[in-house]
């Protein structure tokens, strides 16, 4: 009997005990009717071949292990960044359970959101009653200052009209006439979570800005961070940099508090976020800058329609990306970049110089949201590394063109290939046929690590199986340092793993590197 | 932090009233029907627990109130996430937009042995990733092509299930026709499941629909692996064990030790063959009654296979269950059952000796899914812990009736609890431990109350069987007795101790 009270064995060691191994072998032989081992091995090898890769890349209908989620997730994330705002997703209720779980598993934090709980009858008659009752209940129970409404695909397919429903709900007294209920249609069958972010952000701004007839421009700059798993730390880092520069700014959607609440005995359903007053005033800003182009196309177009200057970056991670961010802010605000930030930059470059020998020529596969992949590939090239496979399931033709331009700008991009609209099962074929030194992505990448032996670095949402990485910034010069260290640790740990056999390989098990 | 317990049913009833005050009138009336306190019962006490209370006075299995933050999921979650998803040698296609499959990908911890992507597919996300044109023009052609591509790229799959997401039922696709056509073309099992998320009121209808799909698209299509199987006198199926963290393995080892032959495990670590062969068994042993009683009733009617419920949480229930199971067989099996119980008794004694003193008298509130709000109660009791409240996301009346065999009169009972209610109940009862899901975990911990996820075993497990009980006890101890709970108050903010106490 393997188990004992003294040393309780968890699943991993428990099922390695002989009793269990024998039991499972027996089950396999007697009851499972599986394929012969040699056939499984043969097909397993075939799935890693060039022939398989060609078939795999020719898929037209099937998606396997995609690296994207659906629109409402992005909408819920965006809305969470506003003061005392409750997300209300109109449609089937299971979706909301999924978004909340997904966000909680990544941030290790509460994620509040309600559903209008539509069922068969609403599918036939529409969900107006659900909206009317739902808004009243949400307001009464959770005392929000704003309810941000988005949609599941069910409500989209049956064609529920949010604008009309919200007006009718207000007429019926669900919430006061002047209570803020911004909305966005967020069909799951169009785009991905980054588009949901865009639609909801635009919806919230429209709710406030369309009421203003003539914006009076001031010196403020609006910052839209975009969908970002590292938002907690990255938003704080951006604010620190802007404060250092003395730029007047308004963050539009700031989840850094609500997804990082303290443990002190009080559950804060809401915390921090952009105040509604600030959102209103933000129409008067001279400019709106998006940290992630693909999270904000419609929003920036809308901001421009209000007479604002707009600009977008591709995830300010790495040396040049941070330089660009600071210079853009300097240009827009007229404030100089202070010496303190030049020194900070210098310290990052110093660290890169110290470590360049270990990263020069290393090869990478990178996947994730379009802006992240762009930034990551660019940073890798700054370090003398070579991006080989750059993949975004939710990246389109525009992104592909931008990526190709970026890669063409550096000799380190010469061997790179860009894979728009491909998924992680495609990536498996790519890694099997054209291996790389490191894989950069999210927790789902661990299956690729297992199947192809490529070490995984988790820098992209969602990260479920490692804790608290998202609490450290990846943006700005400080953030770049964090990323640099993650890459280096991966290199060094691999080196140690490869040289750890005493008397065989440990001649290279070096103390100093 | 002081834990001022509410005592007794009167207090709980007053507390329910108070919590309901926050609702608008219509919602208050609806929610009031779901919140009760376990009442005295005239029935004979349960022979194992010695308990009889009445827990089925409130409503259940009805629509959630809009806008209240129900914790429930949907029919798709019940079918793909629970019943079908764990079957390892079949490909389960999330048919519709990308989200449902993405959020449920690898989240239920249904352990299995197999080469993922080659002969097993549980921890993969297959989807038709619907785009606008599929909604407008219909998705049947895309589905057919999807199955062709699965056959080309995953040739060792033993079948495909089509897990419908909301749009499928709304746009009028005929997935059954596609399944029939592909079944003919490839001579493999193809199962269309109409588990669109808007059907029914919770996961529960998804379980039922999934059970019916087993009946209609596996059993009714021929015997499959059951055809040439020579049944033996000790053949049983384990039904409703999803092998979360290895639960089914920690159970199977006990059943095998007592001489039974587990010919099918539904559906954790299962192959299609284990589903097909099931009608040949002598007895169906149900763990999760809620999610799989339907197919057991069908097998009883059609194949004359009896079924019984059992409970492998905690030594008291395990021993009672092993004996009850053995009663259906001959003296040899009955003697073996006693031997198994005796063999593990020293482990049980050690576990209780080590952990009970650290847990005795601690109170627990539960809010989970299918069977756990009642099934785990005796395991806590074995450790000297007390249940203050319990409730189900998607139970029916028969679940609440059974709950009366587990929890004492005066226990707080909440059905389809809302985020608001649960938070208020926990705040007022201040139990020593809450067992619920990921959405509840962090709010509860922020309040300074220890928490264990009781859907996923909080990434631990198994909790079933004797080996699992040791892990269960260890986990409850580490949750409650961790030093972090003492660090919530900054020392310079701590209130001075009251001298009078």
JSON list of C-alpha atoms in Angstrom, two decimals, chain A residues 36-234:
[
{"chain": "A", "resi": 36, "resn": "UNK", "atom": "CA", "xyz": [-1.24, -1.55, -30.94]},
{"chain": "A", "resi": 37, "resn": "UNK", "atom": "CA", "xyz": [1.71, 0.30, -29.38]},
{"chain": "A", "resi": 38, "resn": "UNK", "atom": "CA", "xyz": [3.81, 0.13, -32.53]},
{"chain": "A", "resi": 39, "resn": "UNK", "atom": "CA", "xyz": [1.03, 1.66, -34.58]},
{"chain": "A", "resi": 40, "resn": "UNK", "atom": "CA", "xyz": [0.64, 4.48, -32.04]},
{"chain": "A", "resi": 41, "resn": "UNK", "atom": "CA", "xyz": [4.41, 5.06, -32.16]},
{"chain": "A", "resi": 42, "resn": "UNK", "atom": "CA", "xyz": [4.42, 5.03, -35.94]},
{"chain": "A", "resi": 43, "resn": "UNK", "atom": "CA", "xyz": [1.55, 7.51, -36.25]},
{"chain": "A", "resi": 44, "resn": "UNK", "atom": "CA", "xyz": [3.11, 9.60, -33.49]},
{"chain": "A", "resi": 45, "resn": "UNK", "atom": "CA", "xyz": [6.30, 9.89, -35.55]},
{"chain": "A", "resi": 46, "resn": "UNK", "atom": "CA", "xyz": [4.31, 10.63, -38.68]},
{"chain": "A", "resi": 47, "resn": "UNK", "atom": "CA", "xyz": [2.59, 13.58, -36.97]},
{"chain": "A", "resi": 48, "resn": "UNK", "atom": "CA", "xyz": [6.02, 15.16, -36.68]},
{"chain": "A", "resi": 49, "resn": "UNK", "atom": "CA", "xyz": [6.96, 14.72, -40.33]},
{"chain": "A", "resi": 50, "resn": "UNK", "atom": "CA", "xyz": [7.09, 17.19, -43.21]},
{"chain": "A", "resi": 51, "resn": "UNK", "atom": "CA", "xyz": [4.38, 15.19, -44.96]},
{"chain": "A", "resi": 52, "resn": "UNK", "atom": "CA", "xyz": [2.07, 15.68, -41.99]},
{"chain": "A", "resi": 53, "resn": "UNK", "atom": "CA", "xyz": [2.98, 19.33, -41.79]},
{"chain": "A", "resi": 54, "resn": "UNK", "atom": "CA", "xyz": [1.81, 19.90, -45.35]},
{"chain": "A", "resi": 55, "resn": "UNK", "atom": "CA", "xyz": [-1.52, 18.21, -44.70]},
{"chain": "A", "resi": 56, "resn": "UNK", "atom": "CA", "xyz": [-1.86, 20.06, -41.43]},
{"chain": "A", "resi": 57, "resn": "UNK", "atom": "CA", "xyz": [-1.18, 23.46, -43.00]},
{"chain": "A", "resi": 58, "resn": "UNK", "atom": "CA", "xyz": [-3.79, 22.70, -45.66]},
{"chain": "A", "resi": 59, "resn": "UNK", "atom": "CA", "xyz": [-6.61, 22.44, -43.14]},
{"chain": "A", "resi": 60, "resn": "UNK", "atom": "CA", "xyz": [-9.58, 24.57, -44.15]},
{"chain": "A", "resi": 61, "resn": "UNK", "atom": "CA", "xyz": [-12.37, 23.80, -41.71]},
{"chain": "A", "resi": 62, "resn": "UNK", "atom": "CA", "xyz": [-10.92, 22.35, -38.52]},
{"chain": "A", "resi": 63, "resn": "UNK", "atom": "CA", "xyz": [-9.24, 24.46, -35.84]},
{"chain": "A", "resi": 64, "resn": "UNK", "atom": "CA", "xyz": [-7.12, 22.67, -33.22]},
{"chain": "A", "resi": 65, "resn": "UNK", "atom": "CA", "xyz": [-5.78, 24.39, -30.11]},
{"chain": "A", "resi": 66, "resn": "UNK", "atom": "CA", "xyz": [-6.33, 27.98, -31.24]},
{"chain": "A", "resi": 67, "resn": "UNK", "atom": "CA", "xyz": [-4.54, 30.86, -29.51]},
{"chain": "A", "resi": 68, "resn": "UNK", "atom": "CA", "xyz": [-7.51, 33.18, -29.22]},
{"chain": "A", "resi": 69, "resn": "UNK", "atom": "CA", "xyz": [-10.73, 33.59, -27.25]},
{"chain": "A", "resi": 70, "resn": "UNK", "atom": "CA", "xyz": [-14.06, 35.16, -28.16]},
{"chain": "A", "resi": 71, "resn": "UNK", "atom": "CA", "xyz": [-15.17, 38.81, -28.17]},
{"chain": "A", "resi": 72, "resn": "UNK", "atom": "CA", "xyz": [-17.12, 39.02, -24.90]},
{"chain": "A", "resi": 73, "resn": "UNK", "atom": "CA", "xyz": [-14.04, 38.04, -22.87]},
{"chain": "A", "resi": 74, "resn": "UNK", "atom": "CA", "xyz": [-12.29, 41.15, -24.16]},
{"chain": "A", "resi": 75, "resn": "UNK", "atom": "CA", "xyz": [-15.40, 43.22, -23.46]},
{"chain": "A", "resi": 76, "resn": "UNK", "atom": "CA", "xyz": [-15.59, 42.00, -19.87]},
{"chain": "A", "resi": 77, "resn": "UNK", "atom": "CA", "xyz": [-11.89, 42.70, -19.38]},
{"chain": "A", "resi": 78, "resn": "UNK", "atom": "CA", "xyz": [-12.19, 46.22, -20.82]},
{"chain": "A", "resi": 79, "resn": "UNK", "atom": "CA", "xyz": [-15.23, 47.08, -18.69]},
{"chain": "A", "resi": 80, "resn": "UNK", "atom": "CA", "xyz": [-13.53, 45.86, -15.51]},
{"chain": "A", "resi": 81, "resn": "UNK", "atom": "CA", "xyz": [-11.13, 48.75, -15.86]},
{"chain": "A", "resi": 82, "resn": "UNK", "atom": "CA", "xyz": [-13.73, 51.42, -15.01]},
{"chain": "A", "resi": 83, "resn": "UNK", "atom": "CA", "xyz": [-14.83, 52.65, -11.61]},
{"chain": "A", "resi": 84, "resn": "UNK", "atom": "CA", "xyz": [-17.46, 50.41, -9.94]},
{"chain": "A", "resi": 85, "resn": "UNK", "atom": "CA", "xyz": [-18.49, 48.93, -13.26]},
{"chain": "A", "resi": 86, "resn": "UNK", "atom": "CA", "xyz": [-20.32, 45.63, -13.55]},
{"chain": "A", "resi": 87, "resn": "UNK", "atom": "CA", "xyz": [-20.21, 43.73, -16.82]},
{"chain": "A", "resi": 88, "resn": "UNK", "atom": "CA", "xyz": [-23.58, 42.42, -17.90]},
{"chain": "A", "resi": 89, "resn": "UNK", "atom": "CA", "xyz": [-23.43, 39.93, -20.74]},
{"chain": "A", "resi": 90, "resn": "UNK", "atom": "CA", "xyz": [-26.73, 39.49, -22.54]},
{"chain": "A", "resi": 91, "resn": "UNK", "atom": "CA", "xyz": [-27.38, 35.94, -23.69]},
{"chain": "A", "resi": 92, "resn": "UNK", "atom": "CA", "xyz": [-26.81, 32.42, -22.38]},
{"chain": "A", "resi": 93, "resn": "UNK", "atom": "CA", "xyz": [-25.50, 32.27, -18.82]},
{"chain": "A", "resi": 94, "resn": "UNK", "atom": "CA", "xyz": [-22.84, 29.56, -19.22]},
{"chain": "A", "resi": 95, "resn": "UNK", "atom": "CA", "xyz": [-20.65, 31.99, -21.15]},
{"chain": "A", "resi": 96, "resn": "UNK", "atom": "CA", "xyz": [-20.35, 34.28, -18.15]},
{"chain": "A", "resi": 97, "resn": "UNK", "atom": "CA", "xyz": [-19.29, 31.39, -15.94]},
{"chain": "A", "resi": 98, "resn": "UNK", "atom": "CA", "xyz": [-16.57, 30.73, -18.50]},
{"chain": "A", "resi": 99, "resn": "UNK", "atom": "CA", "xyz": [-15.26, 34.32, -18.70]},
{"chain": "A", "resi": 100, "resn": "UNK", "atom": "CA", "xyz": [-15.16, 34.65, -14.95]},
{"chain": "A", "resi": 101, "resn": "UNK", "atom": "CA", "xyz": [-13.33, 31.36, -14.52]},
{"chain": "A", "resi": 102, "resn": "UNK", "atom": "CA", "xyz": [-10.87, 32.17, -17.29]},
{"chain": "A", "resi": 103, "resn": "UNK", "atom": "CA", "xyz": [-9.96, 35.57, -15.83]},
{"chain": "A", "resi": 104, "resn": "UNK", "atom": "CA", "xyz": [-9.77, 34.23, -12.26]},
{"chain": "A", "resi": 105, "resn": "UNK", "atom": "CA", "xyz": [-7.51, 31.36, -13.26]},
{"chain": "A", "resi": 106, "resn": "UNK", "atom": "CA", "xyz": [-5.06, 33.80, -14.80]},
{"chain": "A", "resi": 107, "resn": "UNK", "atom": "CA", "xyz": [-5.13, 36.68, -12.35]},
{"chain": "A", "resi": 108, "resn": "UNK", "atom": "CA", "xyz": [-5.79, 34.54, -9.24]},
{"chain": "A", "resi": 109, "resn": "UNK", "atom": "CA", "xyz": [-8.36, 37.17, -8.37]},
{"chain": "A", "resi": 110, "resn": "UNK", "atom": "CA", "xyz": [-12.15, 37.54, -8.23]},
{"chain": "A", "resi": 111, "resn": "UNK", "atom": "CA", "xyz": [-13.74, 38.33, -11.60]},
{"chain": "A", "resi": 112, "resn": "UNK", "atom": "CA", "xyz": [-17.28, 39.66, -11.29]},
{"chain": "A", "resi": 113, "resn": "UNK", "atom": "CA", "xyz": [-19.75, 39.67, -14.14]},
{"chain": "A", "resi": 114, "resn": "UNK", "atom": "CA", "xyz": [-23.44, 38.90, -14.55]},
{"chain": "A", "resi": 115, "resn": "UNK", "atom": "CA", "xyz": [-25.56, 37.27, -17.23]},
{"chain": "A", "resi": 116, "resn": "UNK", "atom": "CA", "xyz": [-29.09, 37.92, -18.43]},
{"chain": "A", "resi": 117, "resn": "UNK", "atom": "CA", "xyz": [-29.56, 34.13, -18.29]},
{"chain": "A", "resi": 118, "resn": "UNK", "atom": "CA", "xyz": [-31.46, 33.66, -21.53]},
{"chain": "A", "resi": 119, "resn": "UNK", "atom": "CA", "xyz": [-32.95, 30.21, -22.22]},
{"chain": "A", "resi": 120, "resn": "UNK", "atom": "CA", "xyz": [-35.21, 28.58, -24.83]},
{"chain": "A", "resi": 121, "resn": "UNK", "atom": "CA", "xyz": [-38.12, 30.96, -24.39]},
{"chain": "A", "resi": 122, "resn": "UNK", "atom": "CA", "xyz": [-35.84, 33.97, -24.84]},
{"chain": "A", "resi": 123, "resn": "UNK", "atom": "CA", "xyz": [-34.46, 32.31, -27.97]},
{"chain": "A", "resi": 124, "resn": "UNK", "atom": "CA", "xyz": [-37.98, 32.40, -29.38]},
{"chain": "A", "resi": 125, "resn": "UNK", "atom": "CA", "xyz": [-39.29, 35.68, -28.00]},
{"chain": "A", "resi": 126, "resn": "UNK", "atom": "CA", "xyz": [-36.07, 37.65, -27.59]},
{"chain": "A", "resi": 127, "resn": "UNK", "atom": "CA", "xyz": [-34.40, 38.63, -24.36]},
{"chain": "A", "resi": 128, "resn": "UNK", "atom": "CA", "xyz": [-36.08, 41.93, -23.54]},
{"chain": "A", "resi": 129, "resn": "UNK", "atom": "CA", "xyz": [-37.58, 40.66, -20.29]},
{"chain": "A", "resi": 130, "resn": "UNK", "atom": "CA", "xyz": [-34.20, 39.29, -19.29]},
{"chain": "A", "resi": 131, "resn": "UNK", "atom": "CA", "xyz": [-32.65, 42.70, -19.90]},
{"chain": "A", "resi": 132, "resn": "UNK", "atom": "CA", "xyz": [-35.37, 44.55, -17.99]},
{"chain": "A", "resi": 133, "resn": "UNK", "atom": "CA", "xyz": [-35.26, 42.27, -14.96]},
{"chain": "A", "resi": 134, "resn": "UNK", "atom": "CA", "xyz": [-31.54, 41.70, -15.16]},
{"chain": "A", "resi": 135, "resn": "UNK", "atom": "CA", "xyz": [-30.48, 45.35, -15.07]},
{"chain": "A", "resi": 136, "resn": "UNK", "atom": "CA", "xyz": [-32.77, 46.00, -12.09]},
{"chain": "A", "resi": 137, "resn": "UNK", "atom": "CA", "xyz": [-31.39, 43.02, -10.19]},
{"chain": "A", "resi": 138, "resn": "UNK", "atom": "CA", "xyz": [-27.77, 43.85, -10.94]},
{"chain": "A", "resi": 139, "resn": "UNK", "atom": "CA", "xyz": [-28.23, 47.41, -9.82]},
{"chain": "A", "resi": 140, "resn": "UNK", "atom": "CA", "xyz": [-30.00, 46.39, -6.61]},
{"chain": "A", "resi": 141, "resn": "UNK", "atom": "CA", "xyz": [-27.57, 43.65, -5.58]},
{"chain": "A", "resi": 142, "resn": "UNK", "atom": "CA", "xyz": [-24.19, 44.90, -6.67]},
{"chain": "A", "resi": 143, "resn": "UNK", "atom": "CA", "xyz": [-24.61, 48.66, -6.48]},
{"chain": "A", "resi": 144, "resn": "UNK", "atom": "CA", "xyz": [-22.52, 49.50, -9.54]},
{"chain": "A", "resi": 145, "resn": "UNK", "atom": "CA", "xyz": [-21.97, 53.03, -10.83]},
{"chain": "A", "resi": 146, "resn": "UNK", "atom": "CA", "xyz": [-22.10, 51.73, -14.37]},
{"chain": "A", "resi": 147, "resn": "UNK", "atom": "CA", "xyz": [-23.33, 48.56, -16.06]},
{"chain": "A", "resi": 148, "resn": "UNK", "atom": "CA", "xyz": [-21.49, 47.67, -19.26]},
{"chain": "A", "resi": 149, "resn": "UNK", "atom": "CA", "xyz": [-23.56, 45.45, -21.54]},
{"chain": "A", "resi": 150, "resn": "UNK", "atom": "CA", "xyz": [-22.09, 43.10, -24.11]},
{"chain": "A", "resi": 151, "resn": "UNK", "atom": "CA", "xyz": [-23.52, 40.05, -25.88]},
{"chain": "A", "resi": 152, "resn": "UNK", "atom": "CA", "xyz": [-23.00, 36.32, -26.24]},
{"chain": "A", "resi": 153, "resn": "UNK", "atom": "CA", "xyz": [-23.38, 34.75, -29.66]},
{"chain": "A", "resi": 154, "resn": "UNK", "atom": "CA", "xyz": [-26.86, 33.52, -28.77]},
{"chain": "A", "resi": 155, "resn": "UNK", "atom": "CA", "xyz": [-28.21, 37.06, -28.43]},
{"chain": "A", "resi": 156, "resn": "UNK", "atom": "CA", "xyz": [-26.38, 38.04, -31.61]},
{"chain": "A", "resi": 157, "resn": "UNK", "atom": "CA", "xyz": [-27.82, 35.18, -33.66]},
{"chain": "A", "resi": 158, "resn": "UNK", "atom": "CA", "xyz": [-31.39, 36.01, -32.66]},
{"chain": "A", "resi": 159, "resn": "UNK", "atom": "CA", "xyz": [-30.68, 39.67, -33.31]},
{"chain": "A", "resi": 160, "resn": "UNK", "atom": "CA", "xyz": [-31.46, 41.32, -29.96]},
{"chain": "A", "resi": 161, "resn": "UNK", "atom": "CA", "xyz": [-31.02, 45.09, -30.24]},
{"chain": "A", "resi": 162, "resn": "UNK", "atom": "CA", "xyz": [-29.14, 46.32, -27.17]},
{"chain": "A", "resi": 163, "resn": "UNK", "atom": "CA", "xyz": [-29.77, 50.00, -27.74]},
{"chain": "A", "resi": 164, "resn": "UNK", "atom": "CA", "xyz": [-33.51, 49.55, -27.94]},
{"chain": "A", "resi": 165, "resn": "UNK", "atom": "CA", "xyz": [-33.59, 47.06, -25.06]},
{"chain": "A", "resi": 166, "resn": "UNK", "atom": "CA", "xyz": [-31.66, 49.36, -22.74]},
{"chain": "A", "resi": 167, "resn": "UNK", "atom": "CA", "xyz": [-33.90, 52.31, -23.59]},
{"chain": "A", "resi": 168, "resn": "UNK", "atom": "CA", "xyz": [-36.97, 50.17, -22.88]},
{"chain": "A", "resi": 169, "resn": "UNK", "atom": "CA", "xyz": [-35.47, 48.88, -19.64]},
{"chain": "A", "resi": 170, "resn": "UNK", "atom": "CA", "xyz": [-34.87, 52.43, -18.49]},
{"chain": "A", "resi": 171, "resn": "UNK", "atom": "CA", "xyz": [-38.43, 53.35, -19.42]},
{"chain": "A", "resi": 172, "resn": "UNK", "atom": "CA", "xyz": [-39.63, 50.47, -17.29]},
{"chain": "A", "resi": 173, "resn": "UNK", "atom": "CA", "xyz": [-37.53, 51.75, -14.42]},
{"chain": "A", "resi": 174, "resn": "UNK", "atom": "CA", "xyz": [-34.89, 49.00, -14.26]},
{"chain": "A", "resi": 175, "resn": "UNK", "atom": "CA", "xyz": [-32.32, 51.72, -13.67]},
{"chain": "A", "resi": 176, "resn": "UNK", "atom": "CA", "xyz": [-32.64, 55.49, -13.61]},
{"chain": "A", "resi": 177, "resn": "UNK", "atom": "CA", "xyz": [-32.80, 57.34, -16.90]},
{"chain": "A", "resi": 178, "resn": "UNK", "atom": "CA", "xyz": [-29.39, 58.92, -16.36]},
{"chain": "A", "resi": 179, "resn": "UNK", "atom": "CA", "xyz": [-27.69, 55.75, -15.09]},
{"chain": "A", "resi": 180, "resn": "UNK", "atom": "CA", "xyz": [-24.79, 54.80, -17.33]},
{"chain": "A", "resi": 181, "resn": "UNK", "atom": "CA", "xyz": [-25.43, 51.65, -19.33]},
{"chain": "A", "resi": 182, "resn": "UNK", "atom": "CA", "xyz": [-22.92, 51.63, -22.20]},
{"chain": "A", "resi": 183, "resn": "UNK", "atom": "CA", "xyz": [-23.15, 48.67, -24.53]},
{"chain": "A", "resi": 184, "resn": "UNK", "atom": "CA", "xyz": [-21.36, 46.85, -27.32]},
{"chain": "A", "resi": 185, "resn": "UNK", "atom": "CA", "xyz": [-22.43, 44.09, -29.63]},
{"chain": "A", "resi": 186, "resn": "UNK", "atom": "CA", "xyz": [-19.70, 41.47, -29.31]},
{"chain": "A", "resi": 187, "resn": "UNK", "atom": "CA", "xyz": [-20.49, 38.51, -31.57]},
{"chain": "A", "resi": 188, "resn": "UNK", "atom": "CA", "xyz": [-18.23, 35.56, -30.80]},
{"chain": "A", "resi": 189, "resn": "UNK", "atom": "CA", "xyz": [-18.23, 34.56, -34.47]},
{"chain": "A", "resi": 190, "resn": "UNK", "atom": "CA", "xyz": [-16.44, 37.74, -35.53]},
{"chain": "A", "resi": 191, "resn": "UNK", "atom": "CA", "xyz": [-12.80, 38.42, -34.65]},
{"chain": "A", "resi": 192, "resn": "UNK", "atom": "CA", "xyz": [-11.54, 37.56, -31.19]},
{"chain": "A", "resi": 193, "resn": "UNK", "atom": "CA", "xyz": [-11.20, 38.91, -27.65]},
{"chain": "A", "resi": 194, "resn": "UNK", "atom": "CA", "xyz": [-9.10, 41.83, -28.92]},
{"chain": "A", "resi": 195, "resn": "UNK", "atom": "CA", "xyz": [-12.05, 42.98, -31.03]},
{"chain": "A", "resi": 196, "resn": "UNK", "atom": "CA", "xyz": [-14.36, 42.61, -28.03]},
{"chain": "A", "resi": 197, "resn": "UNK", "atom": "CA", "xyz": [-12.01, 44.90, -26.16]},
{"chain": "A", "resi": 198, "resn": "UNK", "atom": "CA", "xyz": [-12.21, 47.43, -28.98]},
{"chain": "A", "resi": 199, "resn": "UNK", "atom": "CA", "xyz": [-16.01, 47.31, -29.25]},
{"chain": "A", "resi": 200, "resn": "UNK", "atom": "CA", "xyz": [-16.59, 47.64, -25.51]},
{"chain": "A", "resi": 201, "resn": "UNK", "atom": "CA", "xyz": [-14.07, 50.46, -25.16]},
{"chain": "A", "resi": 202, "resn": "UNK", "atom": "CA", "xyz": [-15.71, 52.33, -27.98]},
{"chain": "A", "resi": 203, "resn": "UNK", "atom": "CA", "xyz": [-19.14, 51.64, -26.48]},
{"chain": "A", "resi": 204, "resn": "UNK", "atom": "CA", "xyz": [-18.12, 53.10, -23.13]},
{"chain": "A", "resi": 205, "resn": "UNK", "atom": "CA", "xyz": [-16.55, 56.18, -24.68]},
{"chain": "A", "resi": 206, "resn": "UNK", "atom": "CA", "xyz": [-19.57, 56.76, -26.91]},
{"chain": "A", "resi": 207, "resn": "UNK", "atom": "CA", "xyz": [-21.84, 56.58, -23.87]},
{"chain": "A", "resi": 208, "resn": "UNK", "atom": "CA", "xyz": [-20.08, 59.61, -22.41]},
{"chain": "A", "resi": 209, "resn": "UNK", "atom": "CA", "xyz": [-18.57, 61.44, -25.35]},
{"chain": "A", "resi": 210, "resn": "UNK", "atom": "CA", "xyz": [-21.59, 61.59, -27.64]},
{"chain": "A", "resi": 211, "resn": "UNK", "atom": "CA", "xyz": [-23.35, 63.71, -25.02]},
{"chain": "A", "resi": 212, "resn": "UNK", "atom": "CA", "xyz": [-20.66, 66.39, -25.39]},
{"chain": "A", "resi": 213, "resn": "UNK", "atom": "CA", "xyz": [-21.38, 68.77, -28.22]},
{"chain": "A", "resi": 214, "resn": "UNK", "atom": "CA", "xyz": [-18.13, 70.68, -28.48]},
{"chain": "A", "resi": 215, "resn": "UNK", "atom": "CA", "xyz": [-15.05, 69.15, -26.86]},
{"chain": "A", "resi": 216, "resn": "UNK", "atom": "CA", "xyz": [-12.71, 71.75, -25.39]},
{"chain": "A", "resi": 217, "resn": "UNK", "atom": "CA", "xyz": [-9.27, 70.47, -25.98]},
{"chain": "A", "resi": 218, "resn": "UNK", "atom": "CA", "xyz": [-6.85, 70.36, -23.04]},
{"chain": "A", "resi": 219, "resn": "UNK", "atom": "CA", "xyz": [-3.33, 69.02, -22.54]},
{"chain": "A", "resi": 220, "resn": "UNK", "atom": "CA", "xyz": [-4.37, 65.54, -21.43]},
{"chain": "A", "resi": 221, "resn": "UNK", "atom": "CA", "xyz": [-3.44, 62.41, -23.33]},
{"chain": "A", "resi": 222, "resn": "UNK", "atom": "CA", "xyz": [-5.67, 59.35, -23.19]},
{"chain": "A", "resi": 223, "resn": "UNK", "atom": "CA", "xyz": [-3.92, 56.02, -22.83]},
{"chain": "A", "resi": 224, "resn": "UNK", "atom": "CA", "xyz": [-5.67, 52.79, -23.83]},
{"chain": "A", "resi": 225, "resn": "UNK", "atom": "CA", "xyz": [-3.67, 49.76, -22.70]},
{"chain": "A", "resi": 226, "resn": "UNK", "atom": "CA", "xyz": [-5.54, 47.04, -24.63]},
{"chain": "A", "resi": 227, "resn": "UNK", "atom": "CA", "xyz": [-6.14, 43.44, -23.62]},
{"chain": "A", "resi": 228, "resn": "UNK", "atom": "CA", "xyz": [-3.11, 42.40, -21.61]},
{"chain": "A", "resi": 229, "resn": "UNK", "atom": "CA", "xyz": [-2.53, 39.56, -19.17]},
{"chain": "A", "resi": 230, "resn": "UNK", "atom": "CA", "xyz": [0.22, 41.61, -17.54]},
{"chain": "A", "resi": 231, "resn": "UNK", "atom": "CA", "xyz": [-2.02, 44.68, -17.25]},
{"chain": "A", "resi": 232, "resn": "UNK", "atom": "CA", "xyz": [-1.79, 44.81, -13.46]},
{"chain": "A", "resi": 233, "resn": "UNK", "atom": "CA", "xyz": [1.91, 45.60, -13.55]},
{"chain": "A", "resi": 234, "resn": "UNK", "atom": "CA", "xyz": [2.16, 47.07, -17.03]}
]
